[in-house]
Amino acid sequence: MSLPRDYSTTLTTRFSYYVLAVATLLAVGIAESDQRYILLGVSMVLLGVFLRGFVEISLSNLSKLRIDHYVKGFLEGDEISVSFIFNNRSIIPILFAEVLVDHTKHLKRVSNSRFLVNLLPKSALEIKVVFIGRVGTHRIGPVKIVLRDPLGLYRTQEIVLYKEFYVRIYPKTTYTILRRIYSYARSIGLSRSREAGEGVEFRSVRDYRPGDDMRRIVWKIYARTGRLVVKEMEKESSLKILYLIIASEDMFKGVYGSTPYEQIARVISAVSRYVASRSDLQTILMLIPSGLSEVHRFARGHESHMNILKILSSINYEAIFVSSSPPHSGEISRETIGSRIDLLIKKITDLISREKTLIMIFTDPIASSVEEFHKLISFLRGGGHKVIILIPLRSLYDIGSLKDLPALLYRIKILDETRREEELIRRFRSMGISTVALRPEQMIQSIVAEIETFRY
Amino acid sequence: MKRRDDPGRYRVRKIKLVSIGLIIALFLIALLAVLEQGPPNTYLYIGASPLNTGRLGTSDLFLYTKTLYPRTQLVLDWSRVFVDRCNNIVIVIISPETPYTDNDLSNIEKVLRKCSTKNFLIADESTISNAVLAKIGSDLRITGEILVETVDQYTNTSLLNNSSTRPLVITRDTQNRVYFVYPTIDALYPIAKFDLGNRSVELRLDIASRVIILKSSNLGRSEVIGYVNEVFIANKTDLGENKYIASTSSSEMNGHYIAYIATLYTQTITQPGSSVATPILMISRDNILISQSNVSIAIYEDLGNSKVILFSDGSIFLNQVLRSNYNSSVLEIYRYALNKLCGSSIDCIVLFDASKYNTIDPYNAIKQPSSLRLIPMDQIIAFFLAKILHPTTWLPLVVSWFNELVIDLLRLSFMRPLIIILLSLLFSLIWLRREAAYRDYVMEEVSYRDILHFEELINQIRKGRYILHKKDFINLYEYINETLRSYLGADLRSNDLPRILSVYGVSREFSEKYQRFMNKYYERALGKKLIHKLTPVLWSRVVRRGAEWTLKILRELEKNLRRDLV
């Protein structure tokens, strides 16, 4: 690492007091003609010079410092541990160094990020910063250092030792949610297509017809009866799901780990796993304040699930809140996102074919106007696709930050807001758009029911 | 104090290579070094030195020589002369004042050894130069006597001081002869003739001696360049500055005598108003020391590889003559002599002797008004300035004064701490002026903070800064109503509610009280009756109580519902 040349050492206010003390000693020594004071004063001057040299030498030695990092953990809710290894390869120690690991303010840290390090010559040191994972791509770093002398008379500027890097955290597909999905699907008897067709599930046997695949002939039956029969398989459900997230920054607001987006991501992660296990086609597209996400073609199985997780974890909170920063951010977001509806339509057109697709649109009330949504829905329905809008009631996502009486009072205070959101949902419905209000506790059932209904 | 921030942004920093403190330290060291050298040795030349720019100096002659021959040098010390590429060299000596030592002569000899031809141009009315002449093997010598004008010239009464129609004094000699003495207006020195080859020049001499040739057998290698016709020759010690004409008649100036202030003779002269009797020398036809015709005052001698031109009067080359109307004659004579010795070669080295002249300290010069007249004022001013400005003159005084001041101040009891404080502040200010000090701070850790939809409201609720209104009660009622309905199938209006709630652990009594409370205030909030509108209600308290009771019920419900589900 090479440092820019203009990193300098500055004096601190302690130095001013130190100088005053030295000057007083010298003045007393001169006035009283007492050599002891003068000697002490001169010694302090020399000490001050020495300490300055100490800091400058340490500063010059920083370029020989080697730093590596590694990350443990990648799922939301888990501890994400980021470790930095400092390797001092020189013979000069770096002492009394203040090291700070900067990071995005959207990630909750549960350990210190500021350390006082003493790096001995030819030695290595590890520091660890621990976060609670949150879905998204998060900036860790830069790592900064400030050098001081033991008395704190001198201080260097903040020097960047290690550049920032990004950590990707995936939504957790908890077994709890998966079990609920599976049990829900079974409970309503929605699991098999019951149609004859190409598939892997056995349905029945029938007489051989010319053109049937020879590999399907059941030779045991032929040997026993002399009749050529073939296995008939159950038709695979060729379900196609597009998860479409159109979100303003409101989707990303709320209590840590319980924002509408995080809950949606968690559920989509579980649902997509379920869908992947059934070999259905699925993909995801996101339009958020920081722009349009990467586009992946429809895929099946594990690949589709991984693609979706990748997209879900690609959001960068810093980019989202910067791109729609000042005051009436919702309005700006609406303008930004609403104006991109045409772009979105184009992308969707490229993505989906004429085959009927279940399009689940996760959005919030201020992401776009009703008219713009209507335009989008009309286009999608026109293609013969089924569209469902799922809107999280954002007013309910803040309640996690309060408990007991304050939580109840909050609920009372925002009841009107909740009703307005529900009214918006009713308006969508009145326009013939299937709309589901997502409360934090009811998401999964709503989504799974819609999927399975669509299948049939 | 300022706080530094913006790490990573490049700054342009000015770097001082040499600090002011270092400059001051170096200055003080230089000052001490100068002090160690001691006071400046300032000298003034009042004689015929080429360093004297006054009337009696030969600085003009030196400069003139340099225009003729660029390789002209001043010699201040014969042991430090450096001569390079010497074919022809001329040493010029004009009226030296101090004798030449053996060391000087051997150094001169060393210098001359490097040259092919060695020549001398000497103009001296004293016998000092004879040592040099002897050293180089010349037979020429200056006698040291003084040549004075003959008597006949002083019949011209125009030489009398115009203001003196009456004799200055009447005196008598030993034979009781009476003389009437009149002061004169000019020096009474003879006019010399110079033979410059194809031309003759006449020039009145100043205090001039005569040149003699020691061995008559060497006459052949000598040539007389300058001579005077008829002169009186007197010993120099007999003569002084003041000159008079003495007459034996009071009624007419017969000018038979010239009188000089002298030391040895019995005749005296007393200036009007003065009681001092000054001896005078009376010279007359009958009472001369020597009278001679064709006395040589300039001779050229050829010694083979050396040539000498000797003038017995150095005064003719002084600045006062070169700055007078006679300068052209003098310069012609000088130029003739120098060219004769240098052979008019531009490469000729001319060493102008400046080592044998007396100096005078400027302080002593001031004490002697007669000397002061001879020194240019600008030189005096320059020398005094050098004296005054030199640190040895003023620095010890200043330091001593300051030292005594500090000691006196320190004796005062109240001054000591004040001085200490002032000194400390001064040191601190000087030290800290170089760089500014900044408040130290630790780097701030990034803290997570929830970004909420209704952050302001939540903050208000957390801090307790909220006001509860009637509307809030209505909301509370509708919320709990909806919740009870969806979970229990009964709302607040239902008569079965207390019973159902009791199943979930809520006491019946409380349930009934709660139901009554909520319904009562709900109706009041809706203002269905007129009395409800008129009666004031502290809704804040009502809402709070309602919320607390509602919370209690919800907790029981939550507990018991969970029990049912698990």
mmCIF file of N, CA and C in Angstrom, chain B residues 508-556:
data_model
loop_
_atom_site.group_PDB
_atom_site.id
_atom_site.type_symbol
_atom_site.label_atom_id
_atom_site.label_comp_id
_atom_site.label_asym_id
_atom_site.label_seq_id
_atom_site.Cartn_x
_atom_site.Cartn_y
_atom_site.Cartn_z
ATOM 1 N N ARG B 508 -64.190 -11.670 34.668
ATOM 2 C CA ARG B 508 -65.477 -11.214 34.163
ATOM 3 C C ARG B 508 -65.764 -9.791 34.588
ATOM 4 N N GLU B 509 -65.445 -9.560 35.832
ATOM 5 C CA GLU B 509 -65.722 -8.227 36.398
ATOM 6 C C GLU B 509 -64.962 -7.160 35.607
ATOM 7 N N PHE B 510 -63.742 -7.465 35.349
ATOM 8 C CA PHE B 510 -62.912 -6.508 34.607
ATOM 9 C C PHE B 510 -63.439 -6.341 33.198
ATOM 10 N N SER B 511 -63.829 -7.456 32.609
ATOM 11 C CA SER B 511 -64.333 -7.416 31.230
ATOM 12 C C SER B 511 -65.560 -6.524 31.135
ATOM 13 N N GLU B 512 -66.438 -6.680 32.130
ATOM 14 C CA GLU B 512 -67.661 -5.872 32.107
ATOM 15 C C GLU B 512 -67.339 -4.389 32.296
ATOM 16 N N LYS B 513 -66.464 -4.148 33.231
ATOM 17 C CA LYS B 513 -66.068 -2.755 33.487
ATOM 18 C C LYS B 513 -65.427 -2.155 32.227
ATOM 19 N N TYR B 514 -64.596 -2.928 31.647
ATOM 20 C CA TYR B 514 -63.897 -2.490 30.435
ATOM 21 C C TYR B 514 -64.880 -2.197 29.334
ATOM 22 N N GLN B 515 -65.818 -3.108 29.140
ATOM 23 C CA GLN B 515 -66.824 -2.961 28.074
ATOM 24 C C GLN B 515 -67.649 -1.699 28.284
ATOM 25 N N ARG B 516 -68.055 -1.511 29.530
ATOM 26 C CA ARG B 516 -68.864 -0.324 29.835
ATOM 27 C C ARG B 516 -68.066 0.943 29.545
ATOM 28 N N PHE B 517 -66.853 0.936 30.012
ATOM 29 C CA PHE B 517 -65.974 2.098 29.858
ATOM 30 C C PHE B 517 -65.801 2.464 28.390
ATOM 31 N N MET B 518 -65.499 1.464 27.603
ATOM 32 C CA MET B 518 -65.210 1.701 26.188
ATOM 33 C C MET B 518 -66.442 2.186 25.445
ATOM 34 N N ASN B 519 -67.548 1.536 25.709
ATOM 35 C CA ASN B 519 -68.771 1.917 24.984
ATOM 36 C C ASN B 519 -69.225 3.310 25.372
ATOM 37 N N LYS B 520 -69.082 3.589 26.670
ATOM 38 C CA LYS B 520 -69.542 4.889 27.157
ATOM 39 C C LYS B 520 -68.769 6.009 26.466
ATOM 40 N N TYR B 521 -67.468 5.857 26.475
ATOM 41 C CA TYR B 521 -66.664 6.952 25.927
ATOM 42 C C TYR B 521 -66.669 6.960 24.397
ATOM 43 N N TYR B 522 -67.000 5.826 23.849
ATOM 44 C CA TYR B 522 -67.120 5.777 22.396
ATOM 45 C C TYR B 522 -68.281 6.645 21.951
ATOM 46 N N GLU B 523 -69.380 6.482 22.687
ATOM 47 C CA GLU B 523 -70.563 7.281 22.343
ATOM 48 C C GLU B 523 -70.309 8.761 22.589
ATOM 49 N N ARG B 524 -69.617 9.028 23.613
ATOM 50 C CA ARG B 524 -69.297 10.431 23.914
ATOM 51 C C ARG B 524 -68.381 10.994 22.835
ATOM 52 N N ALA B 525 -67.478 10.145 22.389
ATOM 53 C CA ALA B 525 -66.555 10.597 21.351
ATOM 54 C C ALA B 525 -67.289 10.864 20.051
ATOM 55 N N LEU B 526 -68.279 10.049 19.780
ATOM 56 C CA LEU B 526 -69.039 10.246 18.547
ATOM 57 C C LEU B 526 -69.976 11.450 18.666
ATOM 58 N N GLY B 527 -70.273 11.821 19.897
ATOM 59 C CA GLY B 527 -71.113 12.994 20.132
ATOM 60 C C GLY B 527 -72.536 12.813 19.646
ATOM 61 N N LYS B 528 -73.060 11.621 19.905
ATOM 62 C CA LYS B 528 -74.415 11.348 19.407
ATOM 63 C C LYS B 528 -75.452 12.185 20.140
ATOM 64 N N LYS B 529 -75.169 12.412 21.415
ATOM 65 C CA LYS B 529 -76.127 13.209 22.180
ATOM 66 C C LYS B 529 -75.561 14.597 22.406
ATOM 67 N N LEU B 530 -76.507 15.503 22.639
ATOM 68 C CA LEU B 530 -76.082 16.890 22.836
ATOM 69 C C LEU B 530 -75.232 17.028 24.073
ATOM 70 N N ILE B 531 -75.617 16.298 25.114
ATOM 71 C CA ILE B 531 -74.897 16.393 26.387
ATOM 72 C C ILE B 531 -73.452 15.948 26.229
ATOM 73 N N HIS B 532 -73.253 15.011 25.272
ATOM 74 C CA HIS B 532 -71.878 14.539 25.039
ATOM 75 C C HIS B 532 -70.997 15.648 24.467
ATOM 76 N N LYS B 533 -71.642 16.476 23.662
ATOM 77 C CA LYS B 533 -70.873 17.569 23.048
ATOM 78 C C LYS B 533 -70.552 18.653 24.050
ATOM 79 N N LEU B 534 -71.445 18.776 25.043
ATOM 80 C CA LEU B 534 -71.273 19.898 25.972
ATOM 81 C C LEU B 534 -70.353 19.541 27.132
ATOM 82 N N THR B 535 -70.352 18.280 27.454
ATOM 83 C CA THR B 535 -69.560 17.882 28.630
ATOM 84 C C THR B 535 -68.086 17.717 28.243
ATOM 85 N N PRO B 536 -67.217 18.436 28.921
ATOM 86 C CA PRO B 536 -65.796 18.278 28.577
ATOM 87 C C PRO B 536 -65.255 16.955 29.106
ATOM 88 N N VAL B 537 -64.358 16.390 28.371
ATOM 89 C CA VAL B 537 -63.726 15.125 28.769
ATOM 90 C C VAL B 537 -62.208 15.270 28.595
ATOM 91 N N LEU B 538 -61.507 14.771 29.581
ATOM 92 C CA LEU B 538 -60.032 14.763 29.444
ATOM 93 C C LEU B 538 -59.654 13.524 28.630
ATOM 94 N N TRP B 539 -59.672 13.678 27.368
ATOM 95 C CA TRP B 539 -59.493 12.535 26.477
ATOM 96 C C TRP B 539 -58.125 11.878 26.624
ATOM 97 N N SER B 540 -57.168 12.685 26.969
ATOM 98 C CA SER B 540 -55.823 12.134 27.122
ATOM 99 C C SER B 540 -55.823 11.047 28.182
ATOM 100 N N ARG B 541 -56.488 11.375 29.297
ATOM 101 C CA ARG B 541 -56.557 10.416 30.400
ATOM 102 C C ARG B 541 -57.437 9.225 30.022
ATOM 103 N N VAL B 542 -58.481 9.524 29.342
ATOM 104 C CA VAL B 542 -59.428 8.464 28.941
ATOM 105 C C VAL B 542 -58.763 7.491 27.989
ATOM 106 N N VAL B 543 -58.083 8.043 27.002
ATOM 107 C CA VAL B 543 -57.421 7.189 26.007
ATOM 108 C C VAL B 543 -56.349 6.338 26.681
ATOM 109 N N ARG B 544 -55.642 6.974 27.581
ATOM 110 C CA ARG B 544 -54.549 6.266 28.255
ATOM 111 C C ARG B 544 -55.119 5.097 29.062
ATOM 112 N N ARG B 545 -56.159 5.363 29.788
ATOM 113 C CA ARG B 545 -56.752 4.290 30.596
ATOM 114 C C ARG B 545 -57.297 3.192 29.700
ATOM 115 N N GLY B 546 -57.981 3.637 28.658
ATOM 116 C CA GLY B 546 -58.539 2.659 27.727
ATOM 117 C C GLY B 546 -57.447 1.796 27.111
ATOM 118 N N ALA B 547 -56.311 2.454 26.755
ATOM 119 C CA ALA B 547 -55.226 1.701 26.134
ATOM 120 C C ALA B 547 -54.617 0.715 27.117
ATOM 121 N N GLU B 548 -54.450 1.167 28.371
ATOM 122 C CA GLU B 548 -53.862 0.271 29.385
ATOM 123 C C GLU B 548 -54.739 -0.942 29.607
ATOM 124 N N TRP B 549 -56.041 -0.722 29.705
ATOM 125 C CA TRP B 549 -56.957 -1.842 29.924
ATOM 126 C C TRP B 549 -56.991 -2.738 28.699
ATOM 127 N N THR B 550 -56.956 -2.117 27.555
ATOM 128 C CA THR B 550 -56.959 -2.899 26.315
ATOM 129 C C THR B 550 -55.715 -3.772 26.246
ATOM 130 N N LEU B 551 -54.620 -3.218 26.655
ATOM 131 C CA LEU B 551 -53.352 -3.945 26.637
ATOM 132 C C LEU B 551 -53.420 -5.157 27.549
ATOM 133 N N LYS B 552 -54.016 -4.948 28.664
ATOM 134 C CA LYS B 552 -54.155 -6.028 29.637
ATOM 135 C C LYS B 552 -54.949 -7.176 29.024
ATOM 136 N N ILE B 553 -56.026 -6.813 28.387
ATOM 137 C CA ILE B 553 -56.859 -7.829 27.739
ATOM 138 C C ILE B 553 -56.109 -8.532 26.619
ATOM 139 N N LEU B 554 -55.407 -7.763 25.810
ATOM 140 C CA LEU B 554 -54.676 -8.357 24.685
ATOM 141 C C LEU B 554 -53.588 -9.309 25.156
ATOM 142 N N ARG B 555 -52.962 -8.962 26.270
ATOM 143 C CA ARG B 555 -51.912 -9.834 26.815
ATOM 144 C C ARG B 555 -52.495 -11.169 27.205
ATOM 145 N N GLU B 556 -53.653 -11.108 27.872
ATOM 146 C CA GLU B 556 -54.300 -12.349 28.290
ATOM 147 C C GLU B 556 -54.711 -13.157 27.086
#
